[in-house]
PDB file of C-alpha atoms in Angstrom:
ATOM      1  CA  MET A   1      24.665 -10.089  24.213  1.00 64.00           C
ATOM      2  CA  ARG A   2      21.175  -9.100  24.960  1.00 87.00           C
ATOM      3  CA  ARG A   3      21.550  -5.453  24.424  1.00 92.00           C
ATOM      4  CA  ARG A   4      23.497  -6.170  21.248  1.00 94.00           C
ATOM      5  CA  LEU A   5      20.525  -8.203  19.937  1.00 95.00           C
ATOM      6  CA  ILE A   6      18.101  -5.389  20.371  1.00 96.00           C
ATOM      7  CA  TYR A   7      20.455  -3.110  18.618  1.00 96.00           C
ATOM      8  CA  ASP A   8      21.044  -5.519  15.811  1.00 95.00           C
ATOM      9  CA  LEU A   9      17.419  -6.094  15.225  1.00 96.00           C
ATOM     10  CA  LEU A  10      16.556  -2.435  15.075  1.00 96.00           C
ATOM     11  CA  LYS A  11      19.617  -1.664  12.843  1.00 95.00           C
ATOM     12  CA  PHE A  12      18.562  -4.438  10.568  1.00 94.00           C
ATOM     13  CA  ALA A  13      14.998  -2.984  10.368  1.00 94.00           C
ATOM     14  CA  LEU A  14      16.174   0.639   9.945  1.00 93.00           C
ATOM     15  CA  SER A  15      19.148   0.474   7.942  1.00 83.00           C
ATOM     16  CA  ASP A  16      19.305   0.300   4.109  1.00 68.00           C
ATOM     17  CA  ASP A  17      22.774  -1.201   4.218  1.00 64.00           C
ATOM     18  CA  LYS A  18      23.479  -4.752   3.240  1.00 64.00           C
ATOM     19  CA  ALA A  19      22.374  -6.837   6.277  1.00 69.00           C
ATOM     20  CA  ASN A  20      24.921  -8.866   8.157  1.00 79.00           C
ATOM     21  CA  PHE A  21      23.012 -12.115   8.918  1.00 86.00           C
ATOM     22  CA  ASP A  22      25.891 -13.597  11.047  1.00 86.00           C
ATOM     23  CA  VAL A  23      24.886 -11.621  14.148  1.00 89.00           C
ATOM     24  CA  PHE A  24      21.620 -13.741  14.341  1.00 92.00           C
ATOM     25  CA  LYS A  25      23.350 -17.176  14.107  1.00 91.00           C
ATOM     26  CA  ASP A  26      23.665 -17.972  17.594  1.00 91.00           C
ATOM     27  CA  VAL A  27      20.422 -16.320  19.116  1.00 94.00           C
ATOM     28  CA  SER A  28      18.776 -18.773  21.332  1.00 95.00           C
ATOM     29  CA  ALA A  29      14.941 -19.197  21.795  1.00 95.00           C
ATOM     30  CA  VAL A  30      15.021 -17.595  25.143  1.00 96.00           C
ATOM     31  CA  GLU A  31      16.931 -14.520  23.619  1.00 96.00           C
ATOM     32  CA  TRP A  32      14.375 -14.244  20.766  1.00 96.00           C
ATOM     33  CA  THR A  33      11.612 -14.342  23.472  1.00 96.00           C
ATOM     34  CA  TRP A  34      13.107 -11.741  25.580  1.00 95.00           C
ATOM     35  CA  ALA A  35      13.871  -9.458  22.473  1.00 96.00           C
ATOM     36  CA  PHE A  36      10.171  -9.559  21.427  1.00 97.00           C
ATOM     37  CA  GLU A  37       9.071  -8.659  25.007  1.00 95.00           C
ATOM     38  CA  VAL A  38      11.559  -5.714  25.040  1.00 95.00           C
ATOM     39  CA  LEU A  39      10.668  -4.489  21.610  1.00 96.00           C
ATOM     40  CA  SER A  40       6.973  -4.748  22.344  1.00 96.00           C
ATOM     41  CA  MET A  41       7.355  -2.713  25.520  1.00 93.00           C
ATOM     42  CA  HIS A  42       9.168  -0.012  23.533  1.00 95.00           C
ATOM     43  CA  GLY A  43       6.438  -0.068  20.880  1.00 95.00           C
ATOM     44  CA  VAL A  44       8.779  -1.003  17.983  1.00 96.00           C
ATOM     45  CA  SER A  45       8.049  -4.632  17.382  1.00 97.00           C
ATOM     46  CA  PRO A  46       5.963  -3.940  14.289  1.00 96.00           C
ATOM     47  CA  VAL A  47       9.011  -2.235  12.838  1.00 96.00           C
ATOM     48  CA  VAL A  48      11.198  -5.074  13.449  1.00 96.00           C
ATOM     49  CA  SER A  49       8.615  -7.670  12.365  1.00 95.00           C
ATOM     50  CA  SER A  50       8.501  -6.120   9.054  1.00 88.00           C
ATOM     51  CA  ALA A  51      12.155  -6.949   8.464  1.00 91.00           C
ATOM     52  CA  LEU A  52      12.259 -10.382   9.725  1.00 93.00           C
ATOM     53  CA  GLU A  53      11.009 -11.813   6.360  1.00 89.00           C
ATOM     54  CA  LYS A  54      14.408 -10.793   4.923  1.00 89.00           C
ATOM     55  CA  LEU A  55      16.134 -13.126   7.291  1.00 91.00           C
ATOM     56  CA  PRO A  56      17.058 -16.682   5.831  1.00 91.00           C
ATOM     57  CA  LEU A  57      14.726 -19.294   7.246  1.00 92.00           C
ATOM     58  CA  ASN A  58      17.214 -20.927   9.437  1.00 92.00           C
ATOM     59  CA  LEU A  59      17.921 -17.584  11.199  1.00 93.00           C
ATOM     60  CA  ARG A  60      14.459 -16.405  11.943  1.00 94.00           C
ATOM     61  CA  PRO A  61      12.984 -16.658  15.435  1.00 96.00           C
ATOM     62  CA  PRO A  62      11.257 -19.891  16.672  1.00 96.00           C
ATOM     63  CA  LYS A  63       7.827 -20.343  15.173  1.00 96.00           C
ATOM     64  CA  GLU A  64       6.088 -19.276  18.410  1.00 97.00           C
ATOM     65  CA  VAL A  65       8.005 -16.043  18.676  1.00 97.00           C
ATOM     66  CA  LEU A  66       7.690 -15.211  14.924  1.00 97.00           C
ATOM     67  CA  LEU A  67       3.909 -15.538  15.321  1.00 97.00           C
ATOM     68  CA  LYS A  68       4.085 -13.007  18.026  1.00 97.00           C
ATOM     69  CA  PHE A  69       5.982 -10.578  15.653  1.00 97.00           C
ATOM     70  CA  ILE A  70       3.462 -11.208  12.932  1.00 96.00           C
ATOM     71  CA  MET A  71       0.458 -10.506  15.274  1.00 97.00           C
ATOM     72  CA  ALA A  72       2.061  -7.371  16.419  1.00 96.00           C
ATOM     73  CA  ASN A  73       2.590  -6.269  12.864  1.00 96.00           C
ATOM     74  CA  MET A  74      -1.096  -7.135  12.045  1.00 96.00           C
ATOM     75  CA  ALA A  75      -2.313  -5.320  15.134  1.00 95.00           C
ATOM     76  CA  ALA A  76      -0.305  -2.160  14.237  1.00 95.00           C
ATOM     77  CA  HIS A  77      -1.880  -2.139  10.746  1.00 95.00           C
ATOM     78  CA  LYS A  78      -5.376  -2.624  12.043  1.00 94.00           C
ATOM     79  CA  SER A  79      -4.873   0.167  14.664  1.00 93.00           C
ATOM     80  CA  PHE A  80      -3.580   2.589  12.059  1.00 94.00           C
ATOM     81  CA  ALA A  81      -6.405   1.855   9.693  1.00 93.00           C
ATOM     82  CA  LYS A  82      -8.931   2.638  12.514  1.00 93.00           C
ATOM     83  CA  LEU A  83      -7.108   5.832  13.541  1.00 93.00           C
ATOM     84  CA  LYS A  84      -6.658   6.992   9.860  1.00 94.00           C
ATOM     85  CA  GLY A  85     -10.363   6.699   9.467  1.00 94.00           C
ATOM     86  CA  LEU A  86     -11.164   8.599  12.661  1.00 95.00           C
ATOM     87  CA  VAL A  87      -8.642  11.357  11.612  1.00 96.00           C
ATOM     88  CA  ALA A  88     -10.574  11.710   8.289  1.00 96.00           C
ATOM     89  CA  LYS A  89     -13.777  12.085  10.273  1.00 96.00           C
ATOM     90  CA  MET A  90     -12.157  14.669  12.609  1.00 97.00           C
ATOM     91  CA  ASP A  91     -10.897  16.573   9.600  1.00 97.00           C
ATOM     92  CA  GLY A  92     -14.394  16.691   8.289  1.00 97.00           C
ATOM     93  CA  LEU A  93     -15.657  17.977  11.618  1.00 97.00           C
ATOM     94  CA  MET A  94     -12.981  20.679  11.801  1.00 97.00           C
ATOM     95  CA  LYS A  95     -14.024  21.817   8.290  1.00 97.00           C
ATOM     96  CA  GLU A  96     -17.708  21.754   9.199  1.00 97.00           C
ATOM     97  CA  SER A  97     -16.874  23.829  12.269  1.00 97.00           C
ATOM     98  CA  GLY A  98     -14.631  26.280  10.477  1.00 97.00           C
ATOM     99  CA  LEU A  99     -11.554  25.500  12.525  1.00 97.00           C
ATOM    100  CA  LYS A 100      -7.820  24.944  11.641  1.00 97.00           C
ATOM    101  CA  CYS A 101      -6.156  22.467  13.893  1.00 97.00           C
ATOM    102  CA  LEU A 102      -2.746  20.605  14.189  1.00 97.00           C
ATOM    103  CA  LEU A 103      -2.368  16.767  14.466  1.00 96.00           C
ATOM    104  CA  LEU A 104       0.456  16.187  16.807  1.00 95.00           C
ATOM    105  CA  LYS A 105       2.979  13.619  17.981  1.00 91.00           C
ATOM    106  CA  GLY A 106       2.451   9.920  16.639  1.00 89.00           C
ATOM    107  CA  PHE A 107       0.186  10.442  13.725  1.00 90.00           C
ATOM    108  CA  SER A 108       2.063  13.292  12.225  1.00 92.00           C
ATOM    109  CA  LEU A 109       5.501  11.519  12.901  1.00 94.00           C
ATOM    110  CA  SER A 110       4.201   8.400  11.206  1.00 94.00           C
ATOM    111  CA  GLU A 111       4.335  10.395   7.904  1.00 93.00           C
ATOM    112  CA  CYS A 112       8.132  10.183   8.163  1.00 94.00           C
ATOM    113  CA  TYR A 113       8.075   6.368   8.279  1.00 95.00           C
ATOM    114  CA  PRO A 114       8.494   4.484   5.001  1.00 92.00           C
ATOM    115  CA  ASP A 115       5.458   2.418   6.189  1.00 93.00           C
ATOM    116  CA  PRO A 116       3.380   4.664   8.429  1.00 94.00           C
ATOM    117  CA  GLU A 117       1.327   1.722   9.607  1.00 94.00           C
ATOM    118  CA  LEU A 118       4.325   0.413  11.547  1.00 94.00           C
ATOM    119  CA  ARG A 119       4.378   3.468  13.854  1.00 94.00           C
ATOM    120  CA  LYS A 120       2.608   2.197  17.080  1.00 87.00           C
ATOM    121  CA  PHE A 121       0.446   4.719  18.949  1.00 83.00           C
ATOM    122  CA  VAL A 122      -2.773   4.551  20.952  1.00 80.00           C
ATOM    123  CA  ASP A 123      -4.207   8.130  20.926  1.00 90.00           C
ATOM    124  CA  ILE A 124      -4.703  11.066  18.917  1.00 95.00           C
ATOM    125  CA  ASP A 125      -3.392  14.711  19.863  1.00 96.00           C
ATOM    126  CA  LEU A 126      -4.876  17.820  18.641  1.00 97.00           C
ATOM    127  CA  TYR A 127      -3.784  21.492  19.002  1.00 97.00           C
ATOM    128  CA  ALA A 128      -5.712  24.628  17.842  1.00 96.00           C
ATOM    129  CA  PRO A 129      -3.922  27.476  19.336  1.00 95.00           C
ATOM    130  CA  GLY A 130      -6.540  30.188  20.237  1.00 94.00           C
ATOM    131  CA  ALA A 131      -9.419  28.016  19.428  1.00 96.00           C
ATOM    132  CA  GLU A 132      -8.986  25.183  21.875  1.00 95.00           C
ATOM    133  CA  SER A 133     -12.367  25.643  23.435  1.00 95.00           C
ATOM    134  CA  ASN A 134     -14.118  25.736  20.047  1.00 97.00           C
ATOM    135  CA  VAL A 135     -12.614  22.306  19.285  1.00 97.00           C
ATOM    136  CA  ASP A 136     -13.980  21.039  22.488  1.00 96.00           C
ATOM    137  CA  GLU A 137     -17.302  22.476  21.714  1.00 97.00           C
ATOM    138  CA  SER A 138     -17.397  20.965  18.204  1.00 97.00           C
ATOM    139  CA  PHE A 139     -17.067  17.477  19.677  1.00 97.00           C
ATOM    140  CA  ILE A 140     -19.610  18.257  22.434  1.00 97.00           C
ATOM    141  CA  LYS A 141     -22.253  19.184  19.790  1.00 96.00           C
ATOM    142  CA  LYS A 142     -21.664  15.675  18.278  1.00 95.00           C
ATOM    143  CA  GLY A 143     -22.701  14.129  21.638  1.00 96.00           C
ATOM    144  CA  VAL A 144     -19.082  13.407  22.742  1.00 96.00           C
ATOM    145  CA  THR A 145     -18.426  13.735  26.477  1.00 97.00           C
ATOM    146  CA  VAL A 146     -15.363  16.105  26.967  1.00 96.00           C
ATOM    147  CA  ASP A 147     -13.425  16.153  30.203  1.00 96.00           C
ATOM    148  CA  THR A 148     -12.067  19.644  30.575  1.00 94.00           C
ATOM    149  CA  SER A 149     -10.797  19.245  34.243  1.00 93.00           C
ATOM    150  CA  PHE A 150      -7.060  19.151  33.281  1.00 90.00           C
ATOM    151  CA  TYR A 151      -5.387  22.533  32.378  1.00 86.00           C
ATOM    152  CA  ARG A 152      -3.168  21.288  29.858  1.00 88.00           C
ATOM    153  CA  HIS A 153      -5.616  19.555  27.717  1.00 93.00           C
ATOM    154  CA  SER A 154      -9.161  18.259  27.532  1.00 95.00           C
ATOM    155  CA  HIS A 155      -9.623  14.528  26.687  1.00 95.00           C
ATOM    156  CA  PHE A 156     -12.376  12.468  25.425  1.00 96.00           C
ATOM    157  CA  HIS A 157     -12.992   9.131  23.689  1.00 96.00           C
ATOM    158  CA  VAL A 158     -14.207   8.750  19.943  1.00 95.00           C
ATOM    159  CA  ASN A 159     -14.898   5.275  18.792  1.00 92.00           C
ATOM    160  CA  GLY A 160     -12.942   3.871  21.688  1.00 92.00           C
ATOM    161  CA  VAL A 161      -9.813   6.097  20.846  1.00 93.00           C
ATOM    162  CA  LEU A 162      -8.541   8.365  23.385  1.00 95.00           C
ATOM    163  CA  VAL A 163      -8.202  11.962  22.008  1.00 96.00           C
ATOM    164  CA  GLU A 164      -6.355  14.802  23.739  1.00 96.00           C
ATOM    165  CA  ASN A 165      -7.110  18.271  22.786  1.00 97.00           C
ATOM    166  CA  HIS A 166      -4.204  20.508  23.977  1.00 95.00           C
ATOM    167  CA  HIS A 167      -4.880  23.839  25.516  1.00 93.00           C
ATOM    168  CA  CYS A 168      -1.232  24.289  26.157  1.00 91.00           C
ATOM    169  CA  LEU A 169       1.653  22.063  25.003  1.00 92.00           C
ATOM    170  CA  LEU A 170       3.928  21.904  28.064  1.00 89.00           C
ATOM    171  CA  ASP A 171       3.822  21.776  31.898  1.00 84.00           C
ATOM    172  CA  ILE A 172       4.028  25.448  32.332  1.00 82.00           C
ATOM    173  CA  ARG A 173       2.672  25.874  35.883  1.00 78.00           C
ATOM    174  CA  GLY A 174       5.302  27.563  38.029  1.00 73.00           C
ATOM    175  CA  ARG A 175       7.823  27.052  35.247  1.00 79.00           C
ATOM    176  CA  LYS A 176       8.846  30.145  33.509  1.00 82.00           C
ATOM    177  CA  GLY A 177      11.160  28.419  31.007  1.00 83.00           C
ATOM    178  CA  MET A 178       8.463  26.102  30.064  1.00 88.00           C
ATOM    179  CA  ALA A 179       5.971  29.002  29.583  1.00 90.00           C
ATOM    180  CA  ILE A 180       8.300  30.722  27.205  1.00 92.00           C
ATOM    181  CA  LEU A 181       8.856  27.619  25.050  1.00 93.00           C
ATOM    182  CA  ASP A 182       5.082  26.960  25.196  1.00 93.00           C
ATOM    183  CA  ALA A 183       4.471  30.579  23.823  1.00 93.00           C
ATOM    184  CA  ASP A 184       7.158  30.142  21.185  1.00 94.00           C
ATOM    185  CA  LEU A 185       5.595  26.869  19.960  1.00 95.00           C
ATOM    186  CA  LYS A 186       2.191  28.468  19.985  1.00 95.00           C
ATOM    187  CA  VAL A 187       3.484  31.291  17.734  1.00 95.00           C
ATOM    188  CA  MET A 188       5.044  28.705  15.340  1.00 95.00           C
ATOM    189  CA  ALA A 189       1.741  26.745  15.240  1.00 96.00           C
ATOM    190  CA  LEU A 190      -0.376  29.786  14.511  1.00 96.00           C
ATOM    191  CA  ARG A 191       2.034  31.010  11.778  1.00 95.00           C
ATOM    192  CA  HIS A 192       1.844  27.612  10.146  1.00 96.00           C
ATOM    193  CA  LEU A 193      -1.930  27.257  10.351  1.00 96.00           C
ATOM    194  CA  GLU A 194      -2.416  30.768   8.990  1.00 95.00           C
ATOM    195  CA  SER A 195      -0.558  29.731   5.831  1.00 95.00           C
ATOM    196  CA  PHE A 196      -3.552  27.469   4.804  1.00 95.00           C
ATOM    197  CA  ASP A 197      -6.680  28.797   3.211  1.00 93.00           C
ATOM    198  CA  GLY A 198      -9.037  26.117   4.288  1.00 95.00           C
ATOM    199  CA  HIS A 199     -10.049  24.627   7.545  1.00 97.00           C
ATOM    200  CA  GLY A 200      -9.446  21.129   8.793  1.00 97.00           C
ATOM    201  CA  LEU A 201      -6.543  19.082  10.316  1.00 97.00           C
ATOM    202  CA  TYR A 202      -2.887  19.749   9.272  1.00 97.00           C
ATOM    203  CA  TYR A 203       0.478  18.316  10.165  1.00 96.00           C
ATOM    204  CA  PRO A 204       2.875  20.614  11.889  1.00 96.00           C
ATOM    205  CA  ASP A 205       5.859  22.124  10.020  1.00 95.00           C
ATOM    206  CA  ALA A 206       9.259  20.772  10.464  1.00 95.00           C
ATOM    207  CA  LEU A 207      10.730  23.349  12.829  1.00 95.00           C
ATOM    208  CA  PHE A 208       7.724  22.901  15.227  1.00 96.00           C
ATOM    209  CA  SER A 209       8.028  19.203  15.007  1.00 96.00           C
ATOM    210  CA  LEU A 210      11.777  19.298  15.765  1.00 96.00           C
ATOM    211  CA  ILE A 211      11.350  21.249  18.935  1.00 96.00           C
ATOM    212  CA  PHE A 212       8.153  20.007  20.189  1.00 96.00           C
ATOM    213  CA  ASN A 213       8.993  16.237  19.713  1.00 96.00           C
ATOM    214  CA  LEU A 214      12.458  16.624  21.001  1.00 96.00           C
ATOM    215  CA  HIS A 215      11.201  18.291  24.186  1.00 95.00           C
ATOM    216  CA  HIS A 216       8.528  15.582  24.575  1.00 94.00           C
ATOM    217  CA  ALA A 217      11.218  12.880  24.290  1.00 95.00           C
ATOM    218  CA  MET A 218      13.506  14.728  26.806  1.00 94.00           C
ATOM    219  CA  SER A 219      10.535  15.087  29.270  1.00 92.00           C
ATOM    220  CA  HIS A 220      10.116  11.294  29.087  1.00 91.00           C
ATOM    221  CA  PHE A 221      13.855  10.763  29.699  1.00 92.00           C
ATOM    222  CA  VAL A 222      13.752  12.992  32.683  1.00 89.00           C
ATOM    223  CA  TYR A 223      10.456  12.030  34.342  1.00 86.00           C
ATOM    224  CA  GLU A 224       9.341   8.723  33.027  1.00 85.00           C
ATOM    225  CA  GLY A 225      12.037   6.922  31.119  1.00 87.00           C
ATOM    226  CA  ILE A 226      13.061   6.854  27.534  1.00 92.00           C
ATOM    227  CA  SER A 227      11.968   4.179  24.895  1.00 94.00           C
ATOM    228  CA  PHE A 228      13.369   2.985  21.608  1.00 96.00           C
ATOM    229  CA  LYS A 229      10.224   4.376  19.918  1.00 96.00           C
ATOM    230  CA  PHE A 230      11.600   7.926  20.489  1.00 97.00           C
ATOM    231  CA  LEU A 231      14.754   6.938  18.746  1.00 98.00           C
ATOM    232  CA  VAL A 232      13.035   5.387  15.846  1.00 97.00           C
ATOM    233  CA  ASP A 233      10.914   8.471  15.360  1.00 97.00           C
ATOM    234  CA  TRP A 234      14.076  10.564  15.591  1.00 97.00           C
ATOM    235  CA  ILE A 235      15.897   8.495  12.875  1.00 97.00           C
ATOM    236  CA  PHE A 236      13.034   8.701  10.345  1.00 96.00           C
ATOM    237  CA  PHE A 237      12.473  12.437  11.240  1.00 96.00           C
ATOM    238  CA  LEU A 238      16.087  13.224  10.433  1.00 96.00           C
ATOM    239  CA  ARG A 239      16.023  11.165   7.274  1.00 95.00           C
ATOM    240  CA  TYR A 240      12.690  12.487   5.930  1.00 93.00           C
ATOM    241  CA  GLY A 241      11.263  15.252   8.010  1.00 92.00           C
ATOM    242  CA  ILE A 242      13.803  18.103   8.062  1.00 91.00           C
ATOM    243  CA  LYS A 243      14.487  18.541   4.357  1.00 83.00           C
ATOM    244  CA  HIS A 244      13.307  22.151   4.338  1.00 83.00           C
ATOM    245  CA  LEU A 245      15.247  23.249   7.431  1.00 90.00           C
ATOM    246  CA  THR A 246      18.586  24.968   7.229  1.00 90.00           C
ATOM    247  CA  THR A 247      21.387  24.048   9.689  1.00 88.00           C
ATOM    248  CA  ASP A 248      21.263  27.709  10.942  1.00 91.00           C
ATOM    249  CA  GLN A 249      17.537  27.493  11.649  1.00 92.00           C
ATOM    250  CA  MET A 250      17.978  24.193  13.619  1.00 94.00           C
ATOM    251  CA  ALA A 251      20.995  25.412  15.498  1.00 94.00           C
ATOM    252  CA  ALA A 252      19.281  28.733  16.536  1.00 95.00           C
ATOM    253  CA  SER A 253      16.063  27.043  17.811  1.00 94.00           C
ATOM    254  CA  LEU A 254      17.814  24.071  19.434  1.00 96.00           C
ATOM    255  CA  ASN A 255      20.216  26.574  21.349  1.00 95.00           C
ATOM    256  CA  LYS A 256      17.394  28.836  22.270  1.00 93.00           C
ATOM    257  CA  HIS A 257      15.419  26.081  23.867  1.00 93.00           C
ATOM    258  CA  GLY A 258      18.199  24.113  25.388  1.00 94.00           C
ATOM    259  CA  LEU A 259      17.693  20.942  23.219  1.00 96.00           C
ATOM    260  CA  LEU A 260      20.908  20.756  21.345  1.00 97.00           C
ATOM    261  CA  LYS A 261      22.757  18.427  23.790  1.00 97.00           C
ATOM    262  CA  PHE A 262      19.697  16.118  23.989  1.00 97.00           C
ATOM    263  CA  ALA A 263      19.519  16.006  20.197  1.00 97.00           C
ATOM    264  CA  ALA A 264      23.229  15.109  20.065  1.00 98.00           C
ATOM    265  CA  VAL A 265      22.677  12.235  22.550  1.00 98.00           C
ATOM    266  CA  MET A 266      19.719  10.942  20.711  1.00 98.00           C
ATOM    267  CA  SER A 267      21.830  11.184  17.428  1.00 98.00           C
ATOM    268  CA  GLU A 268      24.973   9.508  18.956  1.00 98.00           C
ATOM    269  CA  VAL A 269      23.088   6.409  20.186  1.00 98.00           C
ATOM    270  CA  SER A 270      21.246   6.301  16.773  1.00 97.00           C
ATOM    271  CA  VAL A 271      24.493   6.415  14.781  1.00 97.00           C
ATOM    272  CA  LYS A 272      26.477   4.170  17.074  1.00 95.00           C
ATOM    273  CA  HIS A 273      23.887   1.369  17.497  1.00 95.00           C
ATOM    274  CA  LEU A 274      20.890   1.788  15.235  1.00 95.00           C
ATOM    275  CA  GLY A 275      22.379   2.367  11.777  1.00 92.00           C
ATOM    276  CA  LEU A 276      21.639   6.134  11.324  1.00 95.00           C
ATOM    277  CA  ALA A 277      24.093   7.596   8.762  1.00 94.00           C
ATOM    278  CA  VAL A 278      26.335  10.425   9.935  1.00 95.00           C
ATOM    279  CA  GLU A 279      25.370  12.302   6.836  1.00 95.00           C
ATOM    280  CA  ASP A 280      21.839  12.316   8.031  1.00 95.00           C
ATOM    281  CA  VAL A 281      22.632  14.222  11.132  1.00 96.00           C
ATOM    282  CA  PRO A 282      22.472  17.997  10.793  1.00 95.00           C
ATOM    283  CA  GLU A 283      25.816  19.775  11.130  1.00 95.00           C
ATOM    284  CA  CYS A 284      24.959  21.657  14.309  1.00 95.00           C
ATOM    285  CA  ILE A 285      23.972  18.444  16.028  1.00 97.00           C
ATOM    286  CA  HIS A 286      27.042  16.488  14.727  1.00 96.00           C
ATOM    287  CA  VAL A 287      29.292  19.101  16.071  1.00 96.00           C
ATOM    288  CA  GLU A 288      27.724  18.794  19.412  1.00 97.00           C
ATOM    289  CA  MET A 289      28.023  15.085  19.406  1.00 97.00           C
ATOM    290  CA  THR A 290      31.797  15.536  19.334  1.00 97.00           C
ATOM    291  CA  ARG A 291      31.630  17.385  22.580  1.00 97.00           C
ATOM    292  CA  LEU A 292      29.519  14.832  24.446  1.00 96.00           C
ATOM    293  CA  LYS A 293      30.872  13.118  27.544  1.00 95.00           C
ATOM    294  CA  PRO A 294      30.628   9.419  27.417  1.00 94.00           C
ATOM    295  CA  LYS A 295      28.706   9.513  30.697  1.00 94.00           C
ATOM    296  CA  ALA A 296      25.839  11.289  29.209  1.00 94.00           C
ATOM    297  CA  VAL A 297      25.411   8.703  26.462  1.00 96.00           C
ATOM    298  CA  THR A 298      25.759   5.745  28.955  1.00 94.00           C
ATOM    299  CA  ARG A 299      23.113   7.153  31.166  1.00 92.00           C
ATOM    300  CA  PHE A 300      20.800   7.425  28.334  1.00 94.00           C
ATOM    301  CA  ILE A 301      21.445   3.838  27.083  1.00 94.00           C
ATOM    302  CA  ASP A 302      21.042   2.502  30.707  1.00 92.00           C
ATOM    303  CA  ASP A 303      17.696   4.131  30.893  1.00 91.00           C
ATOM    304  CA  LEU A 304      16.569   2.352  27.623  1.00 92.00           C
ATOM    305  CA  PHE A 305      17.250  -0.990  29.354  1.00 89.00           C
ATOM    306  CA  ARG A 306      16.411   0.072  32.866  1.00 81.00           C
ATOM    307  CA  PRO A 307      13.230  -1.961  33.179  1.00 72.00           C
ATOM    308  CA  TYR A 308      14.974  -5.205  32.092  1.00 68.00           C
ATOM    309  CA  GLU A 309      18.250  -5.038  33.998  1.00 65.00           C
ATOM    310  CA  PRO A 310      18.096  -4.924  37.850  1.00 57.00           C
ATOM    311  CA  SER A 311      21.348  -2.987  38.101  1.00 51.00           C
ATOM    312  CA  HIS A 312      19.785  -0.078  36.233  1.00 47.00           C
ATOM    313  CA  LYS A 313      16.243   0.242  37.724  1.00 49.00           C
ATOM    314  CA  LYS A 314      16.804   3.684  39.398  1.00 51.00           C
ATOM    315  CA  ASN A 315      15.354   6.450  37.567  1.00 51.00           C
ATOM    316  CA  LEU A 316      15.053   9.284  39.998  1.00 46.00           C
ATOM    317  CA  PHE A 317      14.892  12.878  38.886  1.00 45.00           C
ATOM    318  CA  ALA A 318      16.941  14.025  41.860  1.00 40.00           C
ATOM    319  CA  GLU A 319      19.520  11.477  40.897  1.00 52.00           C
ATOM    320  CA  ARG A 320      19.603  12.909  37.402  1.00 47.00           C
ATOM    321  CA  VAL A 321      19.990  16.388  38.570  1.00 45.00           C
ATOM    322  CA  ASN A 322      22.722  15.562  40.996  1.00 45.00           C
ATOM    323  CA  ASN A 323      24.557  13.726  38.258  1.00 47.00           C
TER     324      ASN A 323
END
């Protein structure tokens, strides 16, 4: 029942289909409290909060839980407004410094959301291939203390917000495959940035976003644990972020970088449980979905609920490799 409640709430928030209110008739106060805690830990409580107002009054969460959802929604909007203002200032700094830079991960993905303010994130990721140190220097000149001790990215705080300036995108040390993918992503990024005449901050193109964000999600699955926020990102990206990509382009790149199966698992879970329409799934990924073994999907779902179910708390890399 508890897993079903999380699925139903997210499907209710993400789907354009006519809502089935009956699934919320017998939800107890304890279950509503648990659902809020899980959704908050996964960073998607603001997305669900925005949909709760569509529920009939008698089916809504208890007042104390509903207030938590509302507060999460308000906090997400406040955070987004702060980050949006900061991004505008950074855009000005990049123009002033004569630099072109990509805005990665959360902020760029929020552009695929019908309401970008509902996408929860806590930092800003920058990438200026070939000019990484110049970006660091532009902030240093403004009095910002920049920590460059980590090889993958420098990091610093601006107005209390963590900013990561990526010098490379992946963990490439001693990993030939990652170095190849990192180099490919750098070429994609450079080609995209060169298409703009002016300086400033830009969003990545669809192909870069597809490969980079899928790999980022897969890395979380392998090393840290996956969350529903990655699935919500994926659903909105498939709906609104890949319009200019052909199936052949996606198939070639996903196959080249070993991401097709993971894309199929993400899509299978999204279609089966979260309301993603099959027609929104690219053909190459849909074909791969038909080849999936149930065990791969089950393991992914178990990982989503791992912190909340004692029987699924193991998340060892060695266990994943051996299975």
